[in-house]
Tab-separated table of C-alpha atoms in Angstrom:
chain	number	residue	atom	x	y	z
A	1	UNK	CA	13.434	17.408	-4.668
A	2	UNK	CA	10.060	16.940	-5.828
A	3	UNK	CA	10.394	15.079	-2.882
A	4	UNK	CA	10.388	15.479	-5.130
A	5	UNK	CA	12.718	13.781	-3.696
A	6	UNK	CA	11.081	15.451	-3.925
A	7	UNK	CA	14.473	16.233	-2.548
A	8	UNK	CA	17.479	15.966	-4.953
A	9	UNK	CA	20.518	18.307	-5.327
A	10	UNK	CA	20.911	20.683	-2.370
A	11	UNK	CA	17.936	19.001	-0.605
A	12	UNK	CA	19.925	15.749	-0.340
A	13	UNK	CA	23.072	17.170	1.328
A	14	UNK	CA	24.864	15.200	3.956
A	15	UNK	CA	23.249	12.925	6.426
A	16	UNK	CA	21.487	9.616	6.859
A	17	UNK	CA	19.184	10.049	9.827
A	18	UNK	CA	17.593	6.642	10.520
A	19	UNK	CA	19.274	3.513	9.135
A	20	UNK	CA	16.957	0.920	7.675
A	21	UNK	CA	15.963	-1.858	9.936
A	22	UNK	CA	16.338	-5.550	9.235
A	23	UNK	CA	14.062	-5.443	6.192
A	24	UNK	CA	16.379	-6.662	3.490
A	25	UNK	CA	18.696	-9.743	2.393
A	26	UNK	CA	21.525	-11.591	-0.146
A	27	UNK	CA	23.627	-14.914	-0.450
A	28	UNK	CA	26.416	-16.852	-2.212
A	29	UNK	CA	28.796	-13.874	-2.578
A	30	UNK	CA	32.293	-13.574	-1.588
A	31	UNK	CA	32.050	-10.877	1.025
A	32	UNK	CA	35.358	-11.143	2.790
A	33	UNK	CA	37.532	-8.075	2.383
A	34	UNK	CA	41.172	-7.064	2.810
A	35	UNK	CA	42.181	-4.416	5.385
A	36	UNK	CA	42.235	-1.843	2.603
A	37	UNK	CA	38.739	-2.811	1.561
A	38	UNK	CA	37.472	-2.696	5.143
A	39	UNK	CA	38.930	0.766	5.560
A	40	UNK	CA	37.122	1.908	2.420
A	41	UNK	CA	33.811	0.503	3.775
A	42	UNK	CA	34.370	2.334	7.128
A	43	UNK	CA	35.009	5.560	5.244
A	44	UNK	CA	31.833	5.130	3.157
A	45	UNK	CA	29.795	4.359	6.314
A	46	UNK	CA	31.203	7.360	8.206
A	47	UNK	CA	30.206	9.858	5.499
A	48	UNK	CA	26.637	9.551	6.729
A	49	UNK	CA	25.921	10.568	10.281
A	50	UNK	CA	23.400	8.713	12.350
A	51	UNK	CA	21.350	11.112	14.566
A	52	UNK	CA	18.339	10.789	16.713
A	53	UNK	CA	15.159	12.464	15.492
A	54	UNK	CA	12.348	13.405	17.838
A	55	UNK	CA	8.760	14.446	17.331
A	56	UNK	CA	6.270	15.826	19.842
A	57	UNK	CA	3.390	13.363	20.224
A	58	UNK	CA	1.897	14.942	23.317
A	59	UNK	CA	-1.124	16.246	21.320
A	60	UNK	CA	-1.882	12.899	19.892
A	61	UNK	CA	-4.651	10.756	21.434
A	62	UNK	CA	-4.159	7.004	22.127
A	63	UNK	CA	-6.191	6.336	18.985
A	64	UNK	CA	-3.857	8.593	16.996
A	65	UNK	CA	-0.877	6.632	18.245
A	66	UNK	CA	-2.601	3.332	17.096
A	67	UNK	CA	-3.042	4.919	13.703
A	68	UNK	CA	0.658	5.835	13.608
A	69	UNK	CA	1.556	2.236	14.439
A	70	UNK	CA	-0.557	0.914	11.549
A	71	UNK	CA	1.094	3.417	9.170
A	72	UNK	CA	4.566	2.410	10.263
A	73	UNK	CA	3.682	-1.323	9.834
A	74	UNK	CA	2.466	-0.638	6.296
A	75	UNK	CA	5.549	1.394	5.582
A	76	UNK	CA	7.854	-1.521	6.374
A	77	UNK	CA	6.207	-3.481	3.648
A	78	UNK	CA	6.659	-0.670	1.180
A	79	UNK	CA	10.396	-1.140	1.901
A	80	UNK	CA	10.177	-4.706	0.492
A	81	UNK	CA	8.713	-3.344	-2.790
A	82	UNK	CA	11.279	-0.666	-3.138
A	83	UNK	CA	14.091	-3.152	-2.584
A	84	UNK	CA	12.874	-5.097	-5.658
A	85	UNK	CA	12.428	-1.876	-7.631
A	86	UNK	CA	16.043	-0.974	-7.184
A	87	UNK	CA	17.270	-4.405	-8.408
A	88	UNK	CA	15.677	-7.767	-8.675
A	89	UNK	CA	18.631	-9.439	-6.995
A	90	UNK	CA	18.333	-7.389	-3.857
A	91	UNK	CA	16.077	-9.726	-1.763
A	92	UNK	CA	18.456	-12.678	-2.189
A	93	UNK	CA	21.591	-10.615	-1.593
A	94	UNK	CA	20.176	-9.158	1.587
A	95	UNK	CA	19.357	-12.643	2.827
A	96	UNK	CA	22.936	-13.772	2.304
A	97	UNK	CA	24.468	-10.722	3.955
A	98	UNK	CA	22.146	-11.001	6.926
A	99	UNK	CA	23.271	-14.567	7.549
A	100	UNK	CA	26.979	-13.846	7.246
A	101	UNK	CA	28.573	-12.596	10.550
A	102	UNK	CA	31.630	-11.411	8.592
A	103	UNK	CA	29.539	-9.055	6.490
A	104	UNK	CA	28.146	-6.670	9.077
A	105	UNK	CA	29.701	-3.546	7.571
A	106	UNK	CA	28.686	-4.531	4.103
A	107	UNK	CA	25.156	-5.164	5.383
A	108	UNK	CA	25.019	-1.687	6.969
A	109	UNK	CA	26.199	-0.114	3.697
A	110	UNK	CA	23.704	-2.194	1.755
A	111	UNK	CA	20.849	-0.934	3.957
A	112	UNK	CA	22.014	2.667	3.688
A	113	UNK	CA	21.919	2.436	-0.117
A	114	UNK	CA	19.033	0.011	-0.572
A	115	UNK	CA	21.320	-2.100	-2.667
A	116	UNK	CA	25.003	-2.984	-3.401
A	117	UNK	CA	25.812	0.332	-5.147
A	118	UNK	CA	27.140	3.399	-3.323
A	119	UNK	CA	24.905	6.306	-4.258
A	120	UNK	CA	27.488	8.865	-3.103
A	121	UNK	CA	30.074	7.313	-5.489
A	122	UNK	CA	28.132	7.388	-8.750
A	123	UNK	CA	26.664	4.027	-7.998
A	124	UNK	CA	29.986	2.316	-7.702
A	125	UNK	CA	29.412	-1.328	-6.460
A	126	UNK	CA	30.884	-2.232	-3.073
A	127	UNK	CA	30.114	-5.919	-3.351
A	128	UNK	CA	31.733	-8.254	-5.930
A	129	UNK	CA	29.735	-10.150	-8.535
A	130	UNK	CA	26.868	-7.612	-8.817
A	131	UNK	CA	26.219	-5.824	-12.138
A	132	UNK	CA	28.644	-3.038	-12.902
A	133	UNK	CA	27.426	-0.472	-13.842
A	134	UNK	CA	24.181	-0.512	-11.949
A	135	UNK	CA	21.264	-1.354	-14.341
A	136	UNK	CA	19.853	1.952	-15.663
A	137	UNK	CA	16.419	0.421	-15.676
A	138	UNK	CA	16.722	-0.737	-12.054
A	139	UNK	CA	14.091	-3.437	-11.345
A	140	UNK	CA	11.475	-1.895	-13.678
A	141	UNK	CA	12.550	-3.417	-16.994
A	142	UNK	CA	14.215	-6.728	-18.088
A	143	UNK	CA	17.979	-6.578	-17.550
A	144	UNK	CA	18.662	-7.350	-21.243
A	145	UNK	CA	16.233	-4.887	-22.676
A	146	UNK	CA	17.586	-1.947	-24.668
A	147	UNK	CA	16.157	1.478	-25.119
A	148	UNK	CA	15.626	0.839	-28.842
A	149	UNK	CA	13.817	-2.481	-28.199
A	150	UNK	CA	11.410	-0.731	-25.814
A	151	UNK	CA	10.811	2.139	-28.170
A	152	UNK	CA	10.174	-0.112	-31.166
A	153	UNK	CA	7.811	-2.262	-29.013
A	154	UNK	CA	5.835	0.873	-28.090
A	155	UNK	CA	5.228	1.646	-31.773
A	156	UNK	CA	3.175	-1.598	-32.123
A	157	UNK	CA	0.862	-0.756	-29.130
A	158	UNK	CA	-2.385	1.066	-28.947
A	159	UNK	CA	-2.465	4.566	-27.345
A	160	UNK	CA	-3.965	3.058	-24.202
A	161	UNK	CA	-1.303	0.325	-23.991
A	162	UNK	CA	1.428	2.919	-24.693
A	163	UNK	CA	0.129	5.071	-21.777
A	164	UNK	CA	0.316	2.027	-19.447
A	165	UNK	CA	3.805	1.002	-20.639
A	166	UNK	CA	5.214	4.527	-20.143
A	167	UNK	CA	3.161	5.287	-17.102
A	168	UNK	CA	4.284	5.601	-13.453
A	169	UNK	CA	2.583	2.445	-12.164
A	170	UNK	CA	3.728	-0.541	-14.290
A	171	UNK	CA	6.790	-2.749	-14.689
A	172	UNK	CA	7.966	-4.143	-18.010
A	173	UNK	CA	8.650	-7.917	-18.101
A	174	UNK	CA	8.927	-10.601	-20.793
A	175	UNK	CA	6.292	-13.200	-21.390
A	176	UNK	CA	7.267	-16.917	-21.894
A	177	UNK	CA	7.951	-16.171	-25.587
A	178	UNK	CA	10.305	-13.376	-24.776
A	179	UNK	CA	8.053	-10.507	-25.818
A	180	UNK	CA	7.800	-7.360	-23.660
A	181	UNK	CA	4.650	-6.965	-21.626
A	182	UNK	CA	3.428	-4.261	-19.210
A	183	UNK	CA	2.418	-5.488	-15.726
A	184	UNK	CA	0.536	-3.127	-13.401
A	185	UNK	CA	2.069	-2.530	-9.924
A	186	UNK	CA	-1.007	-3.942	-8.285
A	187	UNK	CA	-0.249	-7.323	-9.901
A	188	UNK	CA	3.538	-7.202	-9.864
A	189	UNK	CA	3.702	-6.432	-6.073
A	190	UNK	CA	0.415	-8.001	-5.011
A	191	UNK	CA	1.949	-9.999	-2.136
A	192	UNK	CA	2.945	-6.699	-0.486
A	193	UNK	CA	0.249	-4.260	-1.638
A	194	UNK	CA	-2.706	-6.385	-0.492
A	195	UNK	CA	-1.537	-6.440	3.183
A	196	UNK	CA	-0.543	-2.767	2.973
A	197	UNK	CA	-3.982	-1.940	1.637
A	198	UNK	CA	-5.589	-3.868	4.580
A	199	UNK	CA	-3.429	-2.020	7.134
A	200	UNK	CA	-4.546	1.369	5.699
A	201	UNK	CA	-8.106	0.247	5.905
A	202	UNK	CA	-7.608	-0.609	9.571
A	203	UNK	CA	-5.955	2.779	10.159
A	204	UNK	CA	-8.834	4.495	8.347
A	205	UNK	CA	-11.347	2.719	10.660
A	206	UNK	CA	-9.426	3.873	13.731
A	207	UNK	CA	-9.010	7.537	13.062
A	208	UNK	CA	-11.570	10.137	14.056
A	209	UNK	CA	-10.204	12.733	11.608
A	210	UNK	CA	-12.570	12.811	8.489
A	211	UNK	CA	-9.889	13.948	6.078
A	212	UNK	CA	-7.377	11.363	7.167
A	213	UNK	CA	-10.075	8.659	7.175
A	214	UNK	CA	-10.930	9.545	3.589
A	215	UNK	CA	-7.306	9.651	2.401
A	216	UNK	CA	-6.370	6.314	3.943
A	217	UNK	CA	-9.470	4.547	2.555
A	218	UNK	CA	-8.790	5.939	-0.967
A	219	UNK	CA	-5.083	5.241	-0.873
A	220	UNK	CA	-5.927	1.681	0.332
A	221	UNK	CA	-8.049	1.239	-2.820
A	222	UNK	CA	-5.422	2.770	-5.049
A	223	UNK	CA	-2.764	0.252	-3.978
A	224	UNK	CA	-4.895	-2.575	-5.447
A	225	UNK	CA	-6.294	-0.793	-8.435
A	226	UNK	CA	-3.436	1.520	-9.629
A	227	UNK	CA	-5.899	4.361	-9.722
A	228	UNK	CA	-4.241	7.061	-7.621
A	229	UNK	CA	-5.970	10.253	-8.716
A	230	UNK	CA	-8.745	10.366	-6.099
A	231	UNK	CA	-6.347	9.575	-3.276
A	232	UNK	CA	-3.874	12.171	-4.509
A	233	UNK	CA	-6.627	14.780	-4.438
A	234	UNK	CA	-7.603	13.590	-0.921
A	235	UNK	CA	-3.948	13.977	0.125
A	236	UNK	CA	-3.895	17.498	-1.229
A	237	UNK	CA	-6.964	18.308	0.869
A	238	UNK	CA	-5.653	16.555	3.992
A	239	UNK	CA	-5.743	18.796	7.033
A	240	UNK	CA	-4.715	16.434	9.821
A	241	UNK	CA	-2.361	16.368	12.753
A	242	UNK	CA	-1.003	13.052	11.323
A	243	UNK	CA	0.315	13.757	7.829
A	244	UNK	CA	1.202	10.497	5.963
A	245	UNK	CA	2.583	10.384	2.441
A	246	UNK	CA	2.599	6.852	1.028
A	247	UNK	CA	2.796	5.523	-2.475
A	248	UNK	CA	4.754	5.405	-5.747
A	249	UNK	CA	5.981	8.922	-6.480
A	250	UNK	CA	9.557	9.734	-7.526
A	251	UNK	CA	11.110	8.497	-10.767
A	252	UNK	CA	14.737	9.023	-9.975
A	253	UNK	CA	15.445	5.301	-9.754
A	254	UNK	CA	14.438	4.732	-13.363
A	255	UNK	CA	17.566	6.108	-14.974
A	256	UNK	CA	16.625	4.540	-18.323
A	257	UNK	CA	13.475	6.582	-19.113
A	258	UNK	CA	12.440	8.307	-15.767
A	259	UNK	CA	9.005	6.823	-16.325
A	260	UNK	CA	8.582	4.522	-13.325
A	261	UNK	CA	7.677	5.632	-9.835
A	262	UNK	CA	9.343	4.130	-6.823
A	263	UNK	CA	7.350	3.384	-3.615
A	264	UNK	CA	8.089	5.458	-0.494
A	265	UNK	CA	6.456	6.551	2.787
A	266	UNK	CA	6.759	9.506	5.085
A	267	UNK	CA	4.898	9.259	8.442
A	268	UNK	CA	4.919	12.660	9.963
A	269	UNK	CA	3.269	14.879	12.591
A	270	UNK	CA	2.311	18.402	11.687
A	271	UNK	CA	3.664	21.402	13.479
A	272	UNK	CA	0.562	23.634	13.597
A	273	UNK	CA	2.321	26.900	14.516
A	274	UNK	CA	5.022	26.704	11.831
A	275	UNK	CA	2.490	25.532	9.259
A	276	UNK	CA	0.273	28.577	9.966
A	277	UNK	CA	3.202	30.953	9.664
A	278	UNK	CA	3.983	29.785	6.064
A	279	UNK	CA	0.507	30.197	4.695
A	280	UNK	CA	1.372	33.593	3.323
A	281	UNK	CA	3.771	32.046	0.771
A	282	UNK	CA	1.035	30.095	-0.977
A	283	UNK	CA	-0.744	33.318	-1.837
A	284	UNK	CA	2.280	34.567	-3.834
A	285	UNK	CA	2.781	31.561	-6.123
A	286	UNK	CA	0.760	32.955	-8.952
A	287	UNK	CA	2.695	36.174	-8.818
A	288	UNK	CA	5.996	34.375	-8.895
A	289	UNK	CA	4.744	32.323	-11.895
A	290	UNK	CA	3.778	35.492	-13.681
A	291	UNK	CA	7.207	37.040	-13.204
A	292	UNK	CA	9.175	34.003	-14.442
A	293	UNK	CA	11.667	34.996	-17.210
A	294	UNK	CA	10.153	32.569	-19.812
A	295	UNK	CA	7.904	32.931	-22.866
A	296	UNK	CA	4.326	33.830	-21.987
A	297	UNK	CA	3.097	30.657	-23.688
A	298	UNK	CA	4.830	28.511	-21.083
A	299	UNK	CA	3.454	30.357	-18.110
A	300	UNK	CA	0.489	28.891	-16.210
A	301	UNK	CA	-2.001	31.705	-15.891
A	302	UNK	CA	-4.195	29.712	-13.527
A	303	UNK	CA	-2.254	27.628	-11.011
A	304	UNK	CA	-4.087	24.981	-9.064
A	305	UNK	CA	-5.991	26.787	-6.370
A	306	UNK	CA	-4.876	24.505	-3.571
A	307	UNK	CA	-1.132	24.731	-2.957
A	308	UNK	CA	-0.693	23.978	0.807
A	309	UNK	CA	2.569	24.153	2.696
A	310	UNK	CA	2.981	21.795	5.623
A	311	UNK	CA	5.695	21.920	8.341
A	312	UNK	CA	6.026	18.520	9.947
A	313	UNK	CA	8.274	16.396	12.102
A	314	UNK	CA	9.302	13.088	10.600
A	315	UNK	CA	8.464	9.984	12.663
A	316	UNK	CA	9.217	7.169	10.116
A	317	UNK	CA	10.298	6.763	6.489
A	318	UNK	CA	10.468	3.850	4.146
A	319	UNK	CA	11.337	2.916	0.536
A	320	UNK	CA	12.842	5.628	-1.710
A	321	UNK	CA	12.459	8.155	1.144
A	322	UNK	CA	14.841	6.111	3.348
A	323	UNK	CA	17.782	5.293	1.064
A	324	UNK	CA	20.971	7.251	0.791
A	325	UNK	CA	21.013	10.830	2.052
A	326	UNK	CA	17.884	11.809	3.909
A	327	UNK	CA	15.295	14.218	2.308
A	328	UNK	CA	14.658	17.586	3.888
A	329	UNK	CA	11.505	18.475	2.088
A	330	UNK	CA	9.334	17.372	-0.853
A	331	UNK	CA	6.830	18.661	-3.357
A	332	UNK	CA	4.103	16.213	-4.521
A	333	UNK	CA	2.194	14.760	-6.272
A	334	UNK	CA	3.857	14.352	-9.664
A	335	UNK	CA	0.686	13.549	-11.518
A	336	UNK	CA	0.314	16.455	-14.058
A	337	UNK	CA	-3.493	16.247	-13.935
A	338	UNK	CA	-3.547	16.757	-10.214
A	339	UNK	CA	-0.983	19.597	-10.423
A	340	UNK	CA	-3.104	21.369	-13.055
A	341	UNK	CA	-6.408	20.983	-11.153
A	342	UNK	CA	-5.278	21.208	-7.526
A	343	UNK	CA	-1.681	22.444	-7.462
A	344	UNK	CA	0.941	20.620	-5.357
A	345	UNK	CA	1.702	20.310	-1.678
A	346	UNK	CA	5.046	21.347	-0.212
A	347	UNK	CA	6.021	19.375	2.923
A	348	UNK	CA	8.912	20.672	5.057
A	349	UNK	CA	10.548	18.103	7.360
A	350	UNK	CA	11.621	20.451	10.113
A	351	UNK	CA	13.359	18.021	12.509
A	352	UNK	CA	15.295	16.593	9.566
A	353	UNK	CA	16.327	20.074	8.466
A	354	UNK	CA	17.464	21.017	11.967
A	355	UNK	CA	19.635	17.828	12.043
A	356	UNK	CA	21.121	18.757	8.690
A	357	UNK	CA	21.797	22.340	9.767
A	358	UNK	CA	23.482	21.306	13.026
A	359	UNK	CA	25.437	18.350	11.651
A	360	UNK	CA	26.295	19.441	8.139
A	361	UNK	CA	25.986	23.208	7.521
A	362	UNK	CA	27.516	24.376	10.834
A	363	UNK	CA	30.585	22.235	10.494
A	364	UNK	CA	31.013	23.308	6.871
A	365	UNK	CA	30.647	26.956	7.818
A	366	UNK	CA	33.464	26.574	10.427
A	367	UNK	CA	35.838	25.447	7.655
A	368	UNK	CA	34.670	27.648	4.732
A	369	UNK	CA	33.726	30.965	6.418
A	370	UNK	CA	35.578	33.636	8.475
A	371	UNK	CA	34.638	33.878	12.137
A	372	UNK	CA	32.680	37.086	11.354
A	373	UNK	CA	30.615	35.390	8.675
A	374	UNK	CA	29.997	32.318	10.790
A	375	UNK	CA	27.973	34.449	13.094
A	376	UNK	CA	25.471	35.035	10.288
A	377	UNK	CA	24.791	31.308	9.745
A	378	UNK	CA	21.327	30.684	11.101
A	379	UNK	CA	18.577	28.063	10.733
A	380	UNK	CA	15.788	30.425	9.492
A	381	UNK	CA	17.648	31.359	6.196
A	382	UNK	CA	18.557	27.664	5.709
A	383	UNK	CA	14.889	26.685	6.138
A	384	UNK	CA	13.710	29.471	3.848
A	385	UNK	CA	16.192	28.538	1.152
A	386	UNK	CA	14.845	24.980	1.130
A	387	UNK	CA	11.211	26.308	1.093
A	388	UNK	CA	12.023	28.442	-2.017
A	389	UNK	CA	13.384	25.361	-3.842
A	390	UNK	CA	10.175	23.377	-3.016
A	391	UNK	CA	7.835	26.254	-3.817
A	392	UNK	CA	9.077	26.500	-7.445
A	393	UNK	CA	8.950	22.795	-8.257
A	394	UNK	CA	5.277	23.369	-9.029
A	395	UNK	CA	5.938	26.405	-11.182
A	396	UNK	CA	6.933	26.758	-14.784
A	397	UNK	CA	5.861	24.596	-17.707
A	398	UNK	CA	4.493	21.053	-16.988
A	399	UNK	CA	1.945	20.269	-19.610
A	400	UNK	CA	3.003	21.499	-23.053
A	401	UNK	CA	1.971	21.267	-26.673
A	402	UNK	CA	4.335	20.241	-29.485
A	403	UNK	CA	2.638	20.942	-32.785
A	404	UNK	CA	-0.836	19.494	-32.272
A	405	UNK	CA	0.323	16.922	-29.660
A	406	UNK	CA	-0.348	17.371	-25.957
A	407	UNK	CA	2.544	16.098	-23.852
A	408	UNK	CA	4.518	16.921	-20.647
A	409	UNK	CA	8.031	18.205	-19.971
A	410	UNK	CA	8.747	14.972	-18.085
A	411	UNK	CA	7.808	12.766	-21.013
A	412	UNK	CA	9.886	14.812	-23.415
A	413	UNK	CA	13.034	15.017	-21.295
A	414	UNK	CA	12.858	11.334	-20.082
A	415	UNK	CA	16.097	10.382	-18.276
A	416	UNK	CA	17.288	13.978	-18.261
A	417	UNK	CA	14.199	15.298	-16.471
A	418	UNK	CA	15.120	14.667	-12.838
A	419	UNK	CA	18.462	16.438	-12.946
A	420	UNK	CA	17.115	19.401	-14.927
A	421	UNK	CA	14.088	19.690	-12.652
A	422	UNK	CA	16.300	19.943	-9.599
A	423	UNK	CA	18.515	22.490	-11.286
A	424	UNK	CA	15.409	24.490	-12.171
A	425	UNK	CA	14.232	24.454	-8.595
A	426	UNK	CA	17.664	25.593	-7.241
A	427	UNK	CA	17.979	28.506	-9.660
A	428	UNK	CA	14.303	29.523	-9.740
A	429	UNK	CA	14.206	29.273	-5.967
A	430	UNK	CA	16.851	32.035	-5.765
A	431	UNK	CA	14.747	34.004	-8.304
A	432	UNK	CA	11.637	33.582	-6.111
A	433	UNK	CA	13.472	34.606	-2.988
A	434	UNK	CA	14.689	37.849	-4.551
A	435	UNK	CA	11.181	38.542	-5.852
A	436	UNK	CA	9.606	37.997	-2.381
A	437	UNK	CA	12.307	40.125	-0.756
A	438	UNK	CA	11.397	42.960	-3.186
A	439	UNK	CA	7.696	42.429	-2.163
A	440	UNK	CA	8.690	42.498	1.517
A	441	UNK	CA	7.317	39.038	2.051
A	442	UNK	CA	10.814	37.858	3.141
A	443	UNK	CA	12.900	40.161	5.353
A	444	UNK	CA	15.833	41.605	3.399
A	445	UNK	CA	18.056	40.896	6.348
A	446	UNK	CA	17.906	37.174	5.508
A	447	UNK	CA	19.330	37.591	2.010
A	448	UNK	CA	22.948	37.803	3.124
A	449	UNK	CA	22.731	34.679	5.252
A	450	UNK	CA	21.004	32.791	2.428
């Protein structure tokens, strides 16, 4: 995924690692189920395996641990925002389910999916009386708004207003007269973003790491101003043992236009040795870009100079990062200006990947492969395959020109962008792997296992 999500497609195989805590609610629904329905709920729950993740905190000071605590506290509030971004009815529904002792299984499934739709079943609802199908615009647009209404409304706006309406950091609502209006995130989610901002300021005051201090202060300001560029740049430059990623990033939830970014948080601890071992890959990104089998006009001849790769252990996640199947790695930010000027950062969640490897890939290999082939299944090729996927998210065309008009691939593809970007990363990742094998950057012996 770009956690990108990223993290979609192959990156989102198989497991839920940490179930959401008691952060959500819903009421007034008939939640009793027949034996057949209960069996179906059990089957849905059992598809995701709950495992214990560990991270080495021995190298952290007591102050570092206090910073972690502040970041986790802020992250739980981001969960509240994401719940509303998925669907406006989520908070009330969670409240009802939490108060109904007969709805424990439904509540668990609700928390896994951050809503009443099963993400592994094409968003099929598992609770009666909720919208079916799931609203394409999630909680970002009025439920009764059509694509054509939005597009016609845009035509009457100034360029600045259009940029806000189609930007990452605004929701579309109706004013008292029924007209569409664009509301910035800092206003729409103020009750949560202001305390989150304060917690980040407190964490910034605690830490002794200059880069982390700068990032947390700037990100705190961004949450109340909607100006994320400076803090994105600070995140790109971050070189800290504690590696937090917090903010509105992925646009998967907006299935209507793919415009709106969902809030998420990754609180992680860097693995210094593994991070150092992957530095060599950053130096080959321009070469891979130059070799892409696309027209020369779409190649970026000068990639952002700073394209760090971090290997981390996940400590806590929230929001979009915590729903459905867990993310194994991500590539951020998604702001085209930052990508052009600074590149993008690839973050590999090693303890999550190990859990996926042991609990998903190994069991699959025992069914799908011969005993001889099973012996070739190893973690390093699995890890490298995911790395290749993430490396190429930042490659290929991003900012493009159509006639005399400057635009982006994301804006042109709209709701098709997310799926095509993940497919691009899967296929181009294999291309990059073969190229790096030919350059002897990757050992040829790994190719068979991958």
